Amino acid sequence: MKALSSRVLVILTAGLVVGLSGCATVTTEQLNEAMTMARQAQSDAASAKQAATSAARAAEEAKRTASAAQSAAAAAQSAASQANNCCTMNSEKIERMFKESMRK
């Protein structure tokens, strides 16, 4: 990243010098201003890259959290189904016992 940023800075500066050389003369102040603008652009690009990296990390963490929540929901659904089956079996057993006691 550092090498790429340095290249961008050199290319921007060279382009500015070449572009301005066609004009009258380039003052040191103008050149310094151009260098300052190039450095600011480089800094802004680095900040944007850092923000994008941070956002990617946050998205990955959100993905892991969602996956864990999905697993927990599946486990809860399974437990609820087992409990429901148990209740159904108990209800059937009680009903059979009631019918048998009524026959006697």
mmCIF file of C-alpha atoms in Angstrom:
data_model
loop_
_atom_site.group_PDB
_atom_site.id
_atom_site.type_symbol
_atom_site.label_atom_id
_atom_site.label_comp_id
_atom_site.label_asym_id
_atom_site.label_seq_id
_atom_site.Cartn_x
_atom_site.Cartn_y
_atom_site.Cartn_z
ATOM 1 C CA MET A 1 0.000 0.000 0.000
ATOM 2 C CA LYS A 2 2.849 2.363 0.884
ATOM 3 C CA ALA A 3 4.610 1.749 -2.432
ATOM 4 C CA LEU A 4 1.367 2.299 -4.339
ATOM 5 C CA SER A 5 0.693 5.526 -2.444
ATOM 6 C CA SER A 6 4.202 6.771 -3.179
ATOM 7 C CA ARG A 7 3.754 5.981 -6.866
ATOM 8 C CA VAL A 8 0.440 7.817 -6.935
ATOM 9 C CA LEU A 9 2.051 10.833 -5.281
ATOM 10 C CA VAL A 10 4.963 10.840 -7.748
ATOM 11 C CA ILE A 11 2.651 10.419 -10.745
ATOM 12 C CA LEU A 12 0.327 13.188 -9.573
ATOM 13 C CA THR A 13 3.262 15.509 -8.933
ATOM 14 C CA ALA A 14 4.892 14.702 -12.271
ATOM 15 C CA GLY A 15 1.599 15.194 -14.075
ATOM 16 C CA LEU A 16 1.068 18.501 -12.354
ATOM 17 C CA VAL A 17 4.585 19.705 -13.178
ATOM 18 C CA VAL A 18 4.239 18.643 -16.819
ATOM 19 C CA GLY A 19 0.786 20.181 -17.048
ATOM 20 C CA LEU A 20 1.880 23.438 -15.521
ATOM 21 C CA SER A 21 5.110 23.619 -17.504
ATOM 22 C CA GLY A 22 3.040 24.434 -20.567
ATOM 23 C CA CYS A 23 1.833 27.510 -18.737
ATOM 24 C CA ALA A 24 4.066 30.440 -17.972
ATOM 25 C CA THR A 25 6.091 29.414 -14.948
ATOM 26 C CA VAL A 26 5.375 27.302 -11.927
ATOM 27 C CA THR A 27 6.163 28.966 -8.670
ATOM 28 C CA THR A 28 7.440 27.096 -5.659
ATOM 29 C CA GLU A 29 4.248 28.052 -3.882
ATOM 30 C CA GLN A 30 2.124 26.455 -6.612
ATOM 31 C CA LEU A 31 4.256 23.332 -6.574
ATOM 32 C CA ASN A 32 4.021 23.105 -2.782
ATOM 33 C CA GLU A 33 0.258 23.556 -2.980
ATOM 34 C CA ALA A 34 0.042 20.762 -5.545
ATOM 35 C CA MET A 35 2.172 18.510 -3.348
ATOM 36 C CA THR A 36 -0.045 19.308 -0.365
ATOM 37 C CA MET A 37 -3.143 18.436 -2.381
ATOM 38 C CA ALA A 38 -1.548 15.179 -3.534
ATOM 39 C CA ARG A 39 -0.604 14.262 0.029
ATOM 40 C CA GLN A 40 -4.134 15.058 1.201
ATOM 41 C CA ALA A 41 -5.557 12.852 -1.556
ATOM 42 C CA GLN A 42 -3.177 10.092 -0.498
ATOM 43 C CA SER A 43 -4.253 10.495 3.135
ATOM 44 C CA ASP A 44 -7.929 10.453 2.159
ATOM 45 C CA ALA A 45 -7.402 7.270 0.157
ATOM 46 C CA ALA A 46 -5.666 5.611 3.106
ATOM 47 C CA SER A 47 -8.522 6.644 5.409
ATOM 48 C CA ALA A 48 -11.078 5.273 2.967
ATOM 49 C CA LYS A 49 -9.182 1.988 2.762
ATOM 50 C CA GLN A 50 -9.072 1.759 6.550
ATOM 51 C CA ALA A 51 -12.819 2.444 6.771
ATOM 52 C CA ALA A 52 -13.530 -0.200 4.128
ATOM 53 C CA THR A 53 -11.398 -2.740 5.978
ATOM 54 C CA SER A 54 -13.211 -1.949 9.214
ATOM 55 C CA ALA A 55 -16.589 -2.308 7.498
ATOM 56 C CA ALA A 56 -15.542 -5.659 6.033
ATOM 57 C CA ARG A 57 -14.550 -6.886 9.503
ATOM 58 C CA ALA A 58 -17.884 -5.736 10.931
ATOM 59 C CA ALA A 59 -19.759 -7.494 8.130
ATOM 60 C CA GLU A 60 -17.848 -10.721 8.761
ATOM 61 C CA GLU A 61 -18.650 -10.521 12.484
ATOM 62 C CA ALA A 62 -22.324 -9.919 11.668
ATOM 63 C CA LYS A 63 -22.264 -12.967 9.399
ATOM 64 C CA ARG A 64 -20.819 -15.113 12.195
ATOM 65 C CA THR A 65 -23.420 -13.792 14.651
ATOM 66 C CA ALA A 66 -26.252 -14.513 12.220
ATOM 67 C CA SER A 67 -24.946 -18.031 11.667
ATOM 68 C CA ALA A 68 -24.823 -18.638 15.421
ATOM 69 C CA ALA A 69 -28.364 -17.287 15.790
ATOM 70 C CA GLN A 70 -29.569 -19.573 13.017
ATOM 71 C CA SER A 71 -27.983 -22.575 14.734
ATOM 72 C CA ALA A 72 -29.589 -21.603 18.050
ATOM 73 C CA ALA A 73 -32.978 -21.224 16.364
ATOM 74 C CA ALA A 74 -32.655 -24.661 14.758
ATOM 75 C CA ALA A 75 -31.780 -26.197 18.135
ATOM 76 C CA ALA A 76 -34.758 -24.452 19.767
ATOM 77 C CA GLN A 77 -37.075 -25.691 17.026
ATOM 78 C CA SER A 78 -35.818 -29.237 17.498
ATOM 79 C CA ALA A 79 -36.332 -29.039 21.267
ATOM 80 C CA ALA A 80 -39.840 -27.649 20.786
ATOM 81 C CA SER A 81 -40.710 -30.464 18.379
ATOM 82 C CA GLN A 82 -39.467 -33.066 20.852
ATOM 83 C CA ALA A 83 -41.480 -31.472 23.651
ATOM 84 C CA ASN A 84 -44.572 -31.402 21.453
ATOM 85 C CA ASN A 85 -44.129 -35.080 20.561
ATOM 86 C CA CYS A 86 -43.774 -35.940 24.242
ATOM 87 C CA CYS A 87 -46.981 -34.022 25.061
ATOM 88 C CA THR A 88 -48.840 -35.767 22.257
ATOM 89 C CA MET A 89 -47.696 -39.184 23.491
ATOM 90 C CA ASN A 90 -48.699 -38.311 27.073
ATOM 91 C CA SER A 91 -52.126 -37.099 25.937
ATOM 92 C CA GLU A 92 -52.694 -40.311 23.990
ATOM 93 C CA LYS A 93 -51.604 -42.403 26.973
ATOM 94 C CA ILE A 94 -53.935 -40.531 29.352
ATOM 95 C CA GLU A 95 -56.808 -40.883 26.876
ATOM 96 C CA ARG A 96 -56.246 -44.647 26.597
ATOM 97 C CA MET A 97 -56.102 -44.958 30.385
ATOM 98 C CA PHE A 98 -59.333 -42.973 30.717
ATOM 99 C CA LYS A 99 -61.099 -45.151 28.136
ATOM 100 C CA GLU A 100 -59.910 -48.321 29.894
ATOM 101 C CA SER A 101 -61.142 -47.070 33.259
ATOM 102 C CA MET A 102 -64.522 -46.210 31.741
ATOM 103 C CA ARG A 103 -64.905 -49.758 30.366
ATOM 104 C CA LYS A 104 -64.547 -51.296 33.823
#
